[in-house]
Tab-separated table of C-alpha atoms in Angstrom:
chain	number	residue	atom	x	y	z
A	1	UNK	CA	121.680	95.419	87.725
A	2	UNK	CA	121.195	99.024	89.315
A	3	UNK	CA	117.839	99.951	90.087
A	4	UNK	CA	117.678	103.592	91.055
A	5	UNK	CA	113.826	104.502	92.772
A	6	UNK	CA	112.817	108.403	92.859
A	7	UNK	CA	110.981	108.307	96.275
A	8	UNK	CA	109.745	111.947	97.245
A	9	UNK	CA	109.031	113.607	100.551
A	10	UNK	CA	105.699	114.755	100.057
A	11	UNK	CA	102.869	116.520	102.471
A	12	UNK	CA	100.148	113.902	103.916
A	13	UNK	CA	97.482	113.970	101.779
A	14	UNK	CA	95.364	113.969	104.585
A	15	UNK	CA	96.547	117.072	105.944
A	16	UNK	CA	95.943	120.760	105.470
A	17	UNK	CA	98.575	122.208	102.693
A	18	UNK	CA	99.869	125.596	103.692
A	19	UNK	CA	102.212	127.968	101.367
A	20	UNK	CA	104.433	130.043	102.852
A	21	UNK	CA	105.099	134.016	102.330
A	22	UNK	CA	107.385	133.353	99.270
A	23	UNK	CA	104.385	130.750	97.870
A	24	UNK	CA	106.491	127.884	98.571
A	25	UNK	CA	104.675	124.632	100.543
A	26	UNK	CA	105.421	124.659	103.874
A	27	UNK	CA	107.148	121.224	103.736
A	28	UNK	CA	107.454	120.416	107.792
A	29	UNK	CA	105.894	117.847	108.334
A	30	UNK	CA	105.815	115.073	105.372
A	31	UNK	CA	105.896	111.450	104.806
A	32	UNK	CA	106.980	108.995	101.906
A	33	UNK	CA	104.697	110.058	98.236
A	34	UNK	CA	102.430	107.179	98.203
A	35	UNK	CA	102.529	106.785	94.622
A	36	UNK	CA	105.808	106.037	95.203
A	37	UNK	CA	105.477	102.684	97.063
A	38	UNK	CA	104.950	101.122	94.147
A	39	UNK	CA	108.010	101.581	91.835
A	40	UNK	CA	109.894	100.413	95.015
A	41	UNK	CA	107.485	97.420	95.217
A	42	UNK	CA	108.263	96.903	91.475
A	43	UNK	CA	112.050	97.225	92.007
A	44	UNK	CA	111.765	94.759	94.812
A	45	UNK	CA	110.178	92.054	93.232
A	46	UNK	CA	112.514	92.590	90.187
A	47	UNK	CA	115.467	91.526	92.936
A	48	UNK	CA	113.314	89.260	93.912
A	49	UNK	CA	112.839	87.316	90.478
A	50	UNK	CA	116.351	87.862	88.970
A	51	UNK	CA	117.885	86.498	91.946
A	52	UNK	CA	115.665	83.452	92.859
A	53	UNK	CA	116.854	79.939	93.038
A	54	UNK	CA	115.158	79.554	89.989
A	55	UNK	CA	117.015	81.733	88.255
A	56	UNK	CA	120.379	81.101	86.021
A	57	UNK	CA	123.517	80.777	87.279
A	58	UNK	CA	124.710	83.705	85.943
A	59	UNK	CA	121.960	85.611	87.623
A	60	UNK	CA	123.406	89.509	87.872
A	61	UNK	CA	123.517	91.093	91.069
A	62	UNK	CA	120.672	93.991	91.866
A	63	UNK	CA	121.367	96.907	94.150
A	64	UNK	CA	118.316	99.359	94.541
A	65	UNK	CA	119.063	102.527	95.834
A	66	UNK	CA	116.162	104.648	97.394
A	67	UNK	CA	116.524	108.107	95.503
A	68	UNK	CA	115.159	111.621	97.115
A	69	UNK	CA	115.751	115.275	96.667
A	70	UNK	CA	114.241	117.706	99.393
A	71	UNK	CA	115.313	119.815	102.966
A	72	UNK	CA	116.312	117.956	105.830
A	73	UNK	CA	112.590	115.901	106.685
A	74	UNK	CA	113.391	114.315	102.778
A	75	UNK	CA	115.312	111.818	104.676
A	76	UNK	CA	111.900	110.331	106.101
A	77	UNK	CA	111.401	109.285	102.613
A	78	UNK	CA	114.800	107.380	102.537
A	79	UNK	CA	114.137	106.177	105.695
A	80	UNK	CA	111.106	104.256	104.682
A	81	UNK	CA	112.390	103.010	101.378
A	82	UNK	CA	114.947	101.183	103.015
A	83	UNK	CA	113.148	99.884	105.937
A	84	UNK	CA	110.968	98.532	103.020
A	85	UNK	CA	114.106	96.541	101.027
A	86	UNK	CA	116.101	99.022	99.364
A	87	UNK	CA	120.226	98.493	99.710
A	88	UNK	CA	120.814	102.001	100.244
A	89	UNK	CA	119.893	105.765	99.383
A	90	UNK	CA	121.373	108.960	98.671
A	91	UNK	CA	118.947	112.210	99.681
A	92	UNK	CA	119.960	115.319	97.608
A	93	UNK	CA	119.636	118.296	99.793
A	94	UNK	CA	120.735	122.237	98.957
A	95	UNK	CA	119.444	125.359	100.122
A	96	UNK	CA	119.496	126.229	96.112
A	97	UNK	CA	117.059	123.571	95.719
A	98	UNK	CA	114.458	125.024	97.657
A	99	UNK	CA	111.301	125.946	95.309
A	100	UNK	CA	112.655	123.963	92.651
A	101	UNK	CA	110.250	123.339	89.465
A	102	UNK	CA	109.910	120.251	87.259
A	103	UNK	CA	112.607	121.739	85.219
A	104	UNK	CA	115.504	122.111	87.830
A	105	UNK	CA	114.553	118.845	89.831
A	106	UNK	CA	114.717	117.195	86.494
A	107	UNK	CA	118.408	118.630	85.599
A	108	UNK	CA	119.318	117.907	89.501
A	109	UNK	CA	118.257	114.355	89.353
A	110	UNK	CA	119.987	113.809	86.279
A	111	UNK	CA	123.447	114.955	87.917
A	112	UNK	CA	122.909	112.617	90.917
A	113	UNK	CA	122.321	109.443	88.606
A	114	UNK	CA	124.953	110.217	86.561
A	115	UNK	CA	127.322	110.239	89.619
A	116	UNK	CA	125.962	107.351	90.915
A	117	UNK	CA	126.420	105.736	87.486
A	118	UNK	CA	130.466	106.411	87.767
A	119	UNK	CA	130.315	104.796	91.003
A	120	UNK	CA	128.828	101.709	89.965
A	121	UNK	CA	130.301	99.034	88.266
A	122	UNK	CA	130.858	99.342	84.409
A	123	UNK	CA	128.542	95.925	83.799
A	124	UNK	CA	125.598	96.815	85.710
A	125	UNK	CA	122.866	98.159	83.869
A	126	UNK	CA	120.845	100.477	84.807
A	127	UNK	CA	117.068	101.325	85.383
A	128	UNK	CA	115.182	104.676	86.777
A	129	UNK	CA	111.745	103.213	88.335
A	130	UNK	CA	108.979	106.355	89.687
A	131	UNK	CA	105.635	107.103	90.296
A	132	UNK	CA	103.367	107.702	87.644
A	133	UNK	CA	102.911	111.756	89.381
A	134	UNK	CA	103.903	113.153	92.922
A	135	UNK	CA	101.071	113.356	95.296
A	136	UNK	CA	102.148	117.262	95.966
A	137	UNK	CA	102.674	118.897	92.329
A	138	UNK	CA	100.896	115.874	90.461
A	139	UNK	CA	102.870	117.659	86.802
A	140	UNK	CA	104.173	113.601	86.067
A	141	UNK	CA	106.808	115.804	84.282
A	142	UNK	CA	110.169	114.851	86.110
A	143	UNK	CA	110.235	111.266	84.722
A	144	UNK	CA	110.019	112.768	81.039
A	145	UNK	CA	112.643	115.703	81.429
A	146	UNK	CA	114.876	113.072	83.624
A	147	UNK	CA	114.540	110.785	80.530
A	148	UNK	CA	115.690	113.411	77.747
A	149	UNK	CA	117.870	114.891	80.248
A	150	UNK	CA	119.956	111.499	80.215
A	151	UNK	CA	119.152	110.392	76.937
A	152	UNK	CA	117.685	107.042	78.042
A	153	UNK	CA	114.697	105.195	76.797
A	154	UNK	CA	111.036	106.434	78.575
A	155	UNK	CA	108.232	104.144	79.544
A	156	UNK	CA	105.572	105.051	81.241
A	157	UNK	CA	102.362	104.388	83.502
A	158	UNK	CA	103.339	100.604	83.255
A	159	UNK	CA	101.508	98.086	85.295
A	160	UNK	CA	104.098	95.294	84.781
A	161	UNK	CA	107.825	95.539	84.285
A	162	UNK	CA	110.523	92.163	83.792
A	163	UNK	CA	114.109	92.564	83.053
A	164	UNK	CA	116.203	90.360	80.610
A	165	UNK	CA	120.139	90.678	81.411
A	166	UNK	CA	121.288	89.133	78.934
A	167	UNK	CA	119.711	90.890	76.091
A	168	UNK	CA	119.800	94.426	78.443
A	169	UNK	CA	115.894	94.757	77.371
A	170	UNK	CA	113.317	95.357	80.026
A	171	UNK	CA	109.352	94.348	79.333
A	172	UNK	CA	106.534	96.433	80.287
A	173	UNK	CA	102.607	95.951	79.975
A	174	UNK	CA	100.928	99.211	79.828
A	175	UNK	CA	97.170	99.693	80.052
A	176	UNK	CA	95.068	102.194	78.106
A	177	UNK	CA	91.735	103.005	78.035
A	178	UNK	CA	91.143	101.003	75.103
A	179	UNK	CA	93.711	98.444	74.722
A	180	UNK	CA	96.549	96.703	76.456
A	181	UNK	CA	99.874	97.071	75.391
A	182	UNK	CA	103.139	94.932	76.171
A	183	UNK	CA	106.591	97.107	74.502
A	184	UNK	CA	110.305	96.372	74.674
A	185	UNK	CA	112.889	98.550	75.384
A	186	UNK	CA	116.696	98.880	75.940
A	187	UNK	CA	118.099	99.427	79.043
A	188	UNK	CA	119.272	102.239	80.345
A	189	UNK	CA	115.614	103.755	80.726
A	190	UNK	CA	113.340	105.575	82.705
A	191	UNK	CA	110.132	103.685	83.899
A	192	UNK	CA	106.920	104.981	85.407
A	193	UNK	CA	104.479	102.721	87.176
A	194	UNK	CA	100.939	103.335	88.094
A	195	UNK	CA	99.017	102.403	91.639
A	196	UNK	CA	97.715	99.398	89.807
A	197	UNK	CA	101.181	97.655	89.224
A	198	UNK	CA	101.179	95.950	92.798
A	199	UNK	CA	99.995	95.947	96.399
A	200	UNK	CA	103.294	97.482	98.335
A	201	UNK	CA	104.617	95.862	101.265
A	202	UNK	CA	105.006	96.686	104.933
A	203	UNK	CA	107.846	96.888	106.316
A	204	UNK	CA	108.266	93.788	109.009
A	205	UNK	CA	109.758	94.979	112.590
A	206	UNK	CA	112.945	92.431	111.101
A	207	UNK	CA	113.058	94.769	108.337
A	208	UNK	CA	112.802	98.323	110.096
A	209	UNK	CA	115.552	96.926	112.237
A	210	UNK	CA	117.428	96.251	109.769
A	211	UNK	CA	117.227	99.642	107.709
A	212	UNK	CA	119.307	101.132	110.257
A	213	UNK	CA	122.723	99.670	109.337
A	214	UNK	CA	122.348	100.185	105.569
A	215	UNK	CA	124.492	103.070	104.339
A	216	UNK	CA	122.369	106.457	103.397
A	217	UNK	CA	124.184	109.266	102.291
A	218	UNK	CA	123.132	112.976	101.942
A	219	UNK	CA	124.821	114.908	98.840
A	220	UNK	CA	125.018	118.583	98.538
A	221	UNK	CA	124.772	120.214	94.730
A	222	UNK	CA	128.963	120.357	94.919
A	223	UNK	CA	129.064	116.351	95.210
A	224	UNK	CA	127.022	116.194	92.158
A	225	UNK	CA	129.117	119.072	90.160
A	226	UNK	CA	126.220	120.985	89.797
A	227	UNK	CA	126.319	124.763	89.752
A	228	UNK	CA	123.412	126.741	91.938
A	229	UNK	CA	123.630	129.188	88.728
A	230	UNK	CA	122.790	126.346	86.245
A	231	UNK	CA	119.635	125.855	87.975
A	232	UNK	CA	116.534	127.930	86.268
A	233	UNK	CA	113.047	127.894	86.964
A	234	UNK	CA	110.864	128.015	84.471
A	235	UNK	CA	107.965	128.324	86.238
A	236	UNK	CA	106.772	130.752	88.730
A	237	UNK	CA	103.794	131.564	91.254
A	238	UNK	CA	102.992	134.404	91.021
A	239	UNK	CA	99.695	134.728	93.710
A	240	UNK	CA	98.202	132.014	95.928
A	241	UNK	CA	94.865	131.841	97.940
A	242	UNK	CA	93.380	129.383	99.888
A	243	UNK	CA	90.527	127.512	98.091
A	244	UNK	CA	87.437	129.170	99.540
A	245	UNK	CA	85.546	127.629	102.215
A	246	UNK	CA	82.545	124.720	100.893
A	247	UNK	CA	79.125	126.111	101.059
A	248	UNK	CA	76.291	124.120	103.144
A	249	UNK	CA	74.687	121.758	101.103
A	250	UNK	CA	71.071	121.526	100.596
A	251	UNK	CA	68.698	118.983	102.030
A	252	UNK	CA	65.694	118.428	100.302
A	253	UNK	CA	63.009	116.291	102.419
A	254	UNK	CA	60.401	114.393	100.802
A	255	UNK	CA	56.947	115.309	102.038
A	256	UNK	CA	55.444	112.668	99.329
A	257	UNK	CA	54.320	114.606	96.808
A	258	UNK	CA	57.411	114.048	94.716
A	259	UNK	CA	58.598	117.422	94.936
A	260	UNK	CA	61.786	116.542	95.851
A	261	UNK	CA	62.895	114.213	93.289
A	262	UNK	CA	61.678	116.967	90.446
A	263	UNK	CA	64.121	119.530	92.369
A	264	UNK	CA	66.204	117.295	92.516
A	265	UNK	CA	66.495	115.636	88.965
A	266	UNK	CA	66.088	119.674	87.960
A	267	UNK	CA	69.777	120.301	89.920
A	268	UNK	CA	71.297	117.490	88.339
A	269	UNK	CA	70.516	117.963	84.875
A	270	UNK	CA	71.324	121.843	85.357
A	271	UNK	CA	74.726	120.625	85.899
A	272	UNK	CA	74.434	117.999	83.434
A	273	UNK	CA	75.411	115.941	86.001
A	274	UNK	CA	72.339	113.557	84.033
């Protein structure tokens, strides 16, 4: 079984996001999407459950390989999936990649999984696990266009994914806002899971350790056979401005006469915010 995790690069949420002259985001510093933890959670505990003692003995064998496509920092991303568990990663990384939409990452992606699927063994099958959206561009268009692109079976914002070898048929619970739903599928496919699918690990000192001997390659659009001409944005910005700067807010003090709560009931139902 080859489990294949799209981990991205992404700026820290908690930092101020800056675009540069051409309107790209200035990508220097970075660290691993968080929404991406848990796909790599899932994959892990997928490893972890079709090769347990309890399991048959023709249990398959599971490689995970971390998955990234970005500049040179992208490899923090890599970094931190395997110090997490994953076997090994490959970081896509091409000067024609740079301002890449949906639409090229998408046709990119599908060029590096299907080299990585005529490396790997002929009776491994194979599953695509992501986030449910990047924390960055937040489109949760990749996984759809990857999906198509490939021609595999899509499933997405799952909470709960199992495997069955034998039958090549993965399980996934799915949550909406009105029901609960549990669907089959045939592998090869693309899977998205949500923040509410598990509680990510962290990486033991044993395990960061160990991260640094597992192989992680770095692939240029020519190892892929991908042409910089074949890649075509569809989408363009056009202007950007910073969001302007928050007002002051109001305080409103209560002198007892109830003045206060009528302006302030008044505000909130101006905004129908009541």
């Amino acid at each position: 079984m080859h489990l294949i995790v799209l981990v991205k690069w992404a700026p820290d949420a908690q930092q101020a996001r800056h675009l540069t002259d051409s309107h790209h985001m200035d990508r220097g510093e970075g660290i691993l999407s968080e929404l991406d933890e848990y796909p790599l959670e899932t994959a892990l505990q997928l490893r972890e459950a079709l090769t347990s003692p309890d399991a048959a003995d023709s249990a398959p064998t599971v490689r995970i390989t971390a998955l990234t496509m970005g500049p040179a920092g992208a490899a923090a991303a890599v970094k931190k999936a395997l110090q997490m568990g994953a076997d090994d990663a490959v970081h896509l990384s091409d000067s024609a990649l740079t301002g890449a939409d949906v639409a090229a990452t998408s046709l990119a992606l599908r060029h590096v999984v299907e080299t990585l699927s005529s490396t790997t063994e002929e009776s491994m099958q194979q599953l695509v696990l992501t986030g449910m959206a990047s924390t960055d561009g937040e489109t949760a268009a990749v996984p759809a266009q990857l999906a198509e692109r490939l021609g595999w079976t899509l499933v997405t914002r799952t909470t709960e994914v199992s495997l069955d070898p034998a039958s090549a048929t993965l399980i996934a619970v799915r949550h909406t806002e009105t029901e609960t739903q549990r669907v089959s599928a045939l592998l090869p496919a693309v899977v998205t899971v949500t923040d509410q699918a598990n509680t990510p690990r962290y990486p033991s000192f044993k395990a960061i350790m160990a991260a640094k001997k597992k192989p992680s390659e770095t692939w240029s659009l020519s190892d892929i056979g991908l042409d910089a001409a074949e890649l075509t944005n569809r989408v363009q910005v056009l202007e950007a401005a910073p969001r302007p700067p928050r007002e002051a807010g109001r305080i409103l003090t209560d002198e007892g006469d109830g003045a206060a709560v009528t302006e302030l009931v008044e505000f909130l139902s101006a905004r129908r915010l009541i």
